[in-house]
Coordinates of N, CA and C in Angstrom, one line a residue:
X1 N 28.5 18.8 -43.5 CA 27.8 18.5 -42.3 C 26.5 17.8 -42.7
X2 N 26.2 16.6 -41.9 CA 25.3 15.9 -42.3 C 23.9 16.2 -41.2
X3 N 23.0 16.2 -42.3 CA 21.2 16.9 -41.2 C 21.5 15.3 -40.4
X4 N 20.3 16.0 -39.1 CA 20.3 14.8 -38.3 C 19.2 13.8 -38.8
X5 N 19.0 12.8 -39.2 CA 18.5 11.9 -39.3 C 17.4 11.1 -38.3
X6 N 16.5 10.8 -38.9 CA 14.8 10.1 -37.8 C 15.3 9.3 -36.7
X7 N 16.6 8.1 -37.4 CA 17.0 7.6 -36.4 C 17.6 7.8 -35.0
X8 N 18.7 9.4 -35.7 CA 19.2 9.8 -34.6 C 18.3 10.8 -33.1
X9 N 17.0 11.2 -34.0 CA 16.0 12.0 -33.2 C 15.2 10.9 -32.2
X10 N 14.9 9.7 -32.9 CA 14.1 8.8 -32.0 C 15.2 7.9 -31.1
X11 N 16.4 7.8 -31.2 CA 17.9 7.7 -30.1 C 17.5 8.7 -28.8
X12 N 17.4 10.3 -29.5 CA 17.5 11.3 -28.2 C 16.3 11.0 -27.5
X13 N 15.4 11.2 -28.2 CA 14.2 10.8 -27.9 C 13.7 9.7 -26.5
X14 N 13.9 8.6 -26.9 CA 14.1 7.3 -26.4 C 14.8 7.5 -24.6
X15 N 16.6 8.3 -25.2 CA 17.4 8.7 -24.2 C 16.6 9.4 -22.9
X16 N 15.7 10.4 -23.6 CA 15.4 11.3 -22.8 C 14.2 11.0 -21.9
X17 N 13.4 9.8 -22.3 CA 12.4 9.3 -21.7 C 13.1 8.8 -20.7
X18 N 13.9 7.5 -21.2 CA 14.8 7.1 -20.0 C 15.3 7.7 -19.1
X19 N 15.6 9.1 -18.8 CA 16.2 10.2 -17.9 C 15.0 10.8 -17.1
X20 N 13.7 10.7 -18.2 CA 12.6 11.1 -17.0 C 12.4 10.2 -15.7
X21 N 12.2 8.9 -16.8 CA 11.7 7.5 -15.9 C 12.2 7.0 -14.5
X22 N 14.1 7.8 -14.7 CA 14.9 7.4 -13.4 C 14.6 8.2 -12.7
X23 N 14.4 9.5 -13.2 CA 13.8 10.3 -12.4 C 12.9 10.6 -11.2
X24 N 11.8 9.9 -12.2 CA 10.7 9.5 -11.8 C 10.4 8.6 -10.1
X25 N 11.7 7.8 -10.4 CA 12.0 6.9 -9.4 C 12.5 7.0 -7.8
X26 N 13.0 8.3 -8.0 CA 13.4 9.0 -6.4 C 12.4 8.9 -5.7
X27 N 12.6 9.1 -4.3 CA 12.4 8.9 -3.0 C 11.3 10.0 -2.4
X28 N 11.1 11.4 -3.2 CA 10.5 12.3 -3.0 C 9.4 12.5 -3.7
X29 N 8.6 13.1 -3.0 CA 7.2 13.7 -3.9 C 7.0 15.2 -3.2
X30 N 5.7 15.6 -3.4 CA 5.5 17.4 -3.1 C 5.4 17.3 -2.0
X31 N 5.0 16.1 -1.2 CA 5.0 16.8 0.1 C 6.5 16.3 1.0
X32 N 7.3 16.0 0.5 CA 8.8 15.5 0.7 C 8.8 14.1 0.6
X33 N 10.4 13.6 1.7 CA 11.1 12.7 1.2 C 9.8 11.2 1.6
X34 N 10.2 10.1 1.3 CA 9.4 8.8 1.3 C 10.1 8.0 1.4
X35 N 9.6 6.9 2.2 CA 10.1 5.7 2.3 C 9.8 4.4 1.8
X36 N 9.7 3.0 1.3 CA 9.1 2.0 1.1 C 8.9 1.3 2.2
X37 N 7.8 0.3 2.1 CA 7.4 -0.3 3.5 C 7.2 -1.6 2.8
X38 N 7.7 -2.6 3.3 CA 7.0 -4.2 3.3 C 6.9 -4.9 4.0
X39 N 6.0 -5.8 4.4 CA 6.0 -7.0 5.3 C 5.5 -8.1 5.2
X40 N 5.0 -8.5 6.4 CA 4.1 -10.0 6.6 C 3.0 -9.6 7.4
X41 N 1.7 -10.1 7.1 CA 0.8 -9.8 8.1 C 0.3 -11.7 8.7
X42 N 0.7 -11.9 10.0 CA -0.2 -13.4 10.0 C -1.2 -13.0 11.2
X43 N -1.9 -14.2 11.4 CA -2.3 -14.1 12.6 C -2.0 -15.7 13.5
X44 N -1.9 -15.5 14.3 CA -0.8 -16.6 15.3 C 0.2 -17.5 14.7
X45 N 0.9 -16.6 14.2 CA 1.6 -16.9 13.5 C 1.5 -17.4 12.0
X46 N 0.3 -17.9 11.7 CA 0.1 -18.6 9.9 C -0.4 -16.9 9.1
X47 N 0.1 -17.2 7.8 CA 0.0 -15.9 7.3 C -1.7 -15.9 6.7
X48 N -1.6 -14.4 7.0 CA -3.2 -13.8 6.3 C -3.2 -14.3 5.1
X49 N -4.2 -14.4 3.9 CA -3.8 -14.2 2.7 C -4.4 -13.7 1.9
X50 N -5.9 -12.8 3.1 CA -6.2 -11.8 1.8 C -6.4 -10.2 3.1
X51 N -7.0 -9.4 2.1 CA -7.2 -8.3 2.4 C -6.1 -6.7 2.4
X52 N -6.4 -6.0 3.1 CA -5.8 -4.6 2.9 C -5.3 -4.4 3.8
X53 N -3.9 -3.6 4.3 CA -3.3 -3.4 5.5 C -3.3 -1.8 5.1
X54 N -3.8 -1.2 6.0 CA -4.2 0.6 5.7 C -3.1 1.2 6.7
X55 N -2.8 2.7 6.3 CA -1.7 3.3 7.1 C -2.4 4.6 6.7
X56 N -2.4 5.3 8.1 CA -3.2 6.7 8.2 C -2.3 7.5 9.1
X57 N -1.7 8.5 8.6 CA -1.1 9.7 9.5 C -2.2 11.1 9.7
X58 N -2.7 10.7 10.9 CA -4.0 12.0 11.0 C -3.1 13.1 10.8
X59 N -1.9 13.3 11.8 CA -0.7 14.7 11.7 C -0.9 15.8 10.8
X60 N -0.6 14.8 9.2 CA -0.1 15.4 8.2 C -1.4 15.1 7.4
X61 N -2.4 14.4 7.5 CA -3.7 13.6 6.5 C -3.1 13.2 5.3
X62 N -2.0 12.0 5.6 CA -1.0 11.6 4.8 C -1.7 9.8 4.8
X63 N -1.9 9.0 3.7 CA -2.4 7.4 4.2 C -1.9 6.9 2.9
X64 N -2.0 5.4 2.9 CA -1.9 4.6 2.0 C -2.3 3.3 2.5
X65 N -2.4 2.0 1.5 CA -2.7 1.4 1.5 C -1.8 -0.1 0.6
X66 N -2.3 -1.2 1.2 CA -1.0 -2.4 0.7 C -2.2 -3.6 0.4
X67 N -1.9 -4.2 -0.5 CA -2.6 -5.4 -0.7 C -2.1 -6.8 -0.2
X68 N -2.6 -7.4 0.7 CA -2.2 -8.5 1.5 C -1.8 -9.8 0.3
X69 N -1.1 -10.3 -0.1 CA -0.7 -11.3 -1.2 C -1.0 -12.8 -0.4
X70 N -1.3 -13.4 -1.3 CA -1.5 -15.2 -0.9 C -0.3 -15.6 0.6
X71 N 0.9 -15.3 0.0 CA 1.8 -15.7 1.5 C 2.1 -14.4 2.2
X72 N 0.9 -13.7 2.4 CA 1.0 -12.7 3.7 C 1.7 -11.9 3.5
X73 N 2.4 -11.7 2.5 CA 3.4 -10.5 2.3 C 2.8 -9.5 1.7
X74 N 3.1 -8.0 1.9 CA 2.7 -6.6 1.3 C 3.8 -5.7 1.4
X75 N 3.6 -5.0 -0.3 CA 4.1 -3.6 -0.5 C 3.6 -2.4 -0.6
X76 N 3.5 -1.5 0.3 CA 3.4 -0.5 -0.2 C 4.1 0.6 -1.1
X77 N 3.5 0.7 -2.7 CA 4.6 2.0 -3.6 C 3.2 2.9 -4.6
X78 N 4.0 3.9 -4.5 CA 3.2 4.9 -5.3 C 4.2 5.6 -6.4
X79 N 4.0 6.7 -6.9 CA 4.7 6.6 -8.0 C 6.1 7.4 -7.3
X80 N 6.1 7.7 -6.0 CA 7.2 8.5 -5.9 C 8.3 7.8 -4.4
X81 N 8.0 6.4 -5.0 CA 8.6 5.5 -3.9 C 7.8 4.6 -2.9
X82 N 7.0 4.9 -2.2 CA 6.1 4.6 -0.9 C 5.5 6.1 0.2
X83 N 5.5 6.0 1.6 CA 4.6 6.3 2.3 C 5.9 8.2 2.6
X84 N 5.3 9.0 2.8 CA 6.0 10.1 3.3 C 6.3 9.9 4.4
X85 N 7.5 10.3 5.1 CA 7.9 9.7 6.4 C 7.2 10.1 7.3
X86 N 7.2 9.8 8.3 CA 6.3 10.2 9.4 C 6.0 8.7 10.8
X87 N 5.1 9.0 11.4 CA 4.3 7.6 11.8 C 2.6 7.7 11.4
X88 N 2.9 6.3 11.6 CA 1.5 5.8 10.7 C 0.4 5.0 11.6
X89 N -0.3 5.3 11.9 CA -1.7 4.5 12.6 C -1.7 3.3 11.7
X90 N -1.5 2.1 11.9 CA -2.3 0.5 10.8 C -3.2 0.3 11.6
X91 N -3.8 -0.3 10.2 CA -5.4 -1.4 10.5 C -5.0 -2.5 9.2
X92 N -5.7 -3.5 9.9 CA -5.9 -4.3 8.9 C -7.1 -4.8 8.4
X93 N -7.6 -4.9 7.5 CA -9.2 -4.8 6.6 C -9.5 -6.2 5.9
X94 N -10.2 -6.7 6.0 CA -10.7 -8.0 5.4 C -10.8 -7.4 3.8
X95 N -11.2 -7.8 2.5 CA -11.7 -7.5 1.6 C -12.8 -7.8 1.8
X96 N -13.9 -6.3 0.7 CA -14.8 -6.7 0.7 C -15.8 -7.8 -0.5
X97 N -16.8 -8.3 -0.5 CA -17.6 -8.9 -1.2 C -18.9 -8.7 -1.1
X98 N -19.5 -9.0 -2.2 CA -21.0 -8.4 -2.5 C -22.2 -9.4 -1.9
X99 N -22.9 -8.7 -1.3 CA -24.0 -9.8 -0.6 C -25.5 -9.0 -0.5
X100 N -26.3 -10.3 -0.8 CA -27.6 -9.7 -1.1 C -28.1 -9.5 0.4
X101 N -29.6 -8.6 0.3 CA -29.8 -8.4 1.8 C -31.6 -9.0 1.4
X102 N -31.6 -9.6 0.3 CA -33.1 -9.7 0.1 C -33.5 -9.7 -1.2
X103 N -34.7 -10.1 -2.3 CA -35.1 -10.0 -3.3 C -35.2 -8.4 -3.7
X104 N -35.6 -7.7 -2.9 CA -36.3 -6.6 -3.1 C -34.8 -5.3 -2.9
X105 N -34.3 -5.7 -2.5 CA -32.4 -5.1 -2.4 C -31.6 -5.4 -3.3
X106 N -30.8 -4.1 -3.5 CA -29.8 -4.6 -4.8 C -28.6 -5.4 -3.7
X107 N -27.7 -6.0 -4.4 CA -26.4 -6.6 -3.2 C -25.5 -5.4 -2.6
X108 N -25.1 -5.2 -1.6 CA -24.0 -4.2 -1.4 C -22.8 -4.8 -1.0
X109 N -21.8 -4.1 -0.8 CA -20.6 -4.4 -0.5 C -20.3 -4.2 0.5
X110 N -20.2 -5.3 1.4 CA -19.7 -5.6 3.2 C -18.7 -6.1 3.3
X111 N -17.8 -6.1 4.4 CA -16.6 -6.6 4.7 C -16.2 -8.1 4.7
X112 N -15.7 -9.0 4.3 CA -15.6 -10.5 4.3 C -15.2 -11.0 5.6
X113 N -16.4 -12.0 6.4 CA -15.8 -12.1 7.6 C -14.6 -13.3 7.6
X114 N -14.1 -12.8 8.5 CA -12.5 -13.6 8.5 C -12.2 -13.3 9.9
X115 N -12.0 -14.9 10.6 CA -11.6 -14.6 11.8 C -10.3 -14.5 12.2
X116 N -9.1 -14.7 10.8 CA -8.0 -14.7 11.5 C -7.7 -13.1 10.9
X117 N -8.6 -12.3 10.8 CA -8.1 -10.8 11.4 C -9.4 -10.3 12.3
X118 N -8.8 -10.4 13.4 CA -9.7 -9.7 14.5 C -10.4 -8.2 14.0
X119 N -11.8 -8.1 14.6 CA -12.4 -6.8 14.4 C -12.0 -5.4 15.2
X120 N -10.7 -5.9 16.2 CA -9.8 -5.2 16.7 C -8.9 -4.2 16.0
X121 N -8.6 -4.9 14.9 CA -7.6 -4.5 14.2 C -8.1 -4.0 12.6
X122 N -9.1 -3.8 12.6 CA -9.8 -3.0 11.2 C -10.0 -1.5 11.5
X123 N -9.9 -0.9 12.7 CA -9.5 0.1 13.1 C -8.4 0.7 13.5
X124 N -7.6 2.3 13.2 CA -6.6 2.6 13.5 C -6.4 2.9 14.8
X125 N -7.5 3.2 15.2 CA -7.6 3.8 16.5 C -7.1 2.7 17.9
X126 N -8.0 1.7 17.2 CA -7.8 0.5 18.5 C -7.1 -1.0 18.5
X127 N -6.4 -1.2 16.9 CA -5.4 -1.7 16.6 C -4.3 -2.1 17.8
X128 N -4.0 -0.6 18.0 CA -2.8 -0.5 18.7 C -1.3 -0.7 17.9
X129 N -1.6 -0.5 17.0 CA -0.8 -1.3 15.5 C -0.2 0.9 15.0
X130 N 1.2 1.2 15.1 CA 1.8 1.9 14.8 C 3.2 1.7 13.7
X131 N 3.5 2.6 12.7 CA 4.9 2.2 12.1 C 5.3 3.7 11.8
X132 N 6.8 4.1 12.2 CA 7.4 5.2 11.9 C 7.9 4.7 10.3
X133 N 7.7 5.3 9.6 CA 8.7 5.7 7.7 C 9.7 6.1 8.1
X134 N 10.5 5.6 7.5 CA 12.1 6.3 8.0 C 12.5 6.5 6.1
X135 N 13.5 7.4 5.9 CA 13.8 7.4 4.4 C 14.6 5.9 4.0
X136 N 14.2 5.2 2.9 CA 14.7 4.3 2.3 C 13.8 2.9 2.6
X137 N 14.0 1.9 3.1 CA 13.5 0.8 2.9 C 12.9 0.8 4.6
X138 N 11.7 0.6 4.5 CA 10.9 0.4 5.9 C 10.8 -1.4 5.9
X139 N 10.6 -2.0 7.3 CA 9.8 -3.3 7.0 C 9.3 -3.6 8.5
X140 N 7.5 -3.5 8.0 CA 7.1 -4.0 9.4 C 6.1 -5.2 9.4
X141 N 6.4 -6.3 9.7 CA 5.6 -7.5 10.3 C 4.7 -7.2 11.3
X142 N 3.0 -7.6 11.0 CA 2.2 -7.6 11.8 C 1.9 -8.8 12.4
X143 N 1.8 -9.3 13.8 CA 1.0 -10.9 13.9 C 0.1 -10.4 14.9
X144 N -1.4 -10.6 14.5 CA -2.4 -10.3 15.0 C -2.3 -11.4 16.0
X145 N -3.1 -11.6 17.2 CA -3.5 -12.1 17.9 C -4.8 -12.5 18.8

């Protein structure tokens, strides 16, 4: 009988990472199952192409957040798929950028104004902007107006 060999240990090895990593990949986390969300965000129709699209479930104090991409598209994923199902209050958020208020002030960080996302829609409250998570693949298109 032949001892096992470095090679054969760094094979199981390797194997068993791989078995975490798929693992890893399901649809659930501790507070249960999840769904993926993606979209478009424009406003009259031409796409956004910067900022944050936010999702807040007061219910559960469940949220996340999506980065708006150059052609308006966003994903939301975390390490256990995307958003816990439920519905979700959106907002959509300009990015911010640093601006001085004076010599005598350090710069802070204020919201970038942009008018093709209304100041309507940076809040969840008055948005009027909702998405239910359903399990597996979500997709919701926002067109501001």
């Amino acid at each position: 009988m032949k001892p096992f060999t470095l090679s054969f240990i760094s094979t199981l090895f390797a194997l068993g990472a791989l078995i975490l990593l798929a693992g890893c990949q399901n649809s659930t986390n501790d507070f249960g199952p999840t769904g993926a969300l993606s979209g478009k965000v424009t406003y009259q129709g031409e796409p956004v192409k910067e900022g944050l699209v936010q999702f807040n479930n007061p219910e559960k104090g469940f949220g996340g957040q999506a980065v708006i991409n150059e052609d308006g598209t966003y994903t939301i994923t975390n390490d256990s798929g995307g958003l816990v199902l439920g519905t979700y209050q959106v907002s959509v958020v300009p990015p911010t950028i640093e601006k001085s208020f004076g010599p005598d002030t350090p710069p802070s960080e204020v919201l970038k104004e942009m008018p093709n996302i209304p100041q309507k829609y940076h809040y969840p409250k008055s948005s009027g902007l909702s998405v239910e998570i359903k399990d597996g693949e979500n997709n919701f298109d926002i067109d501001m107006q």
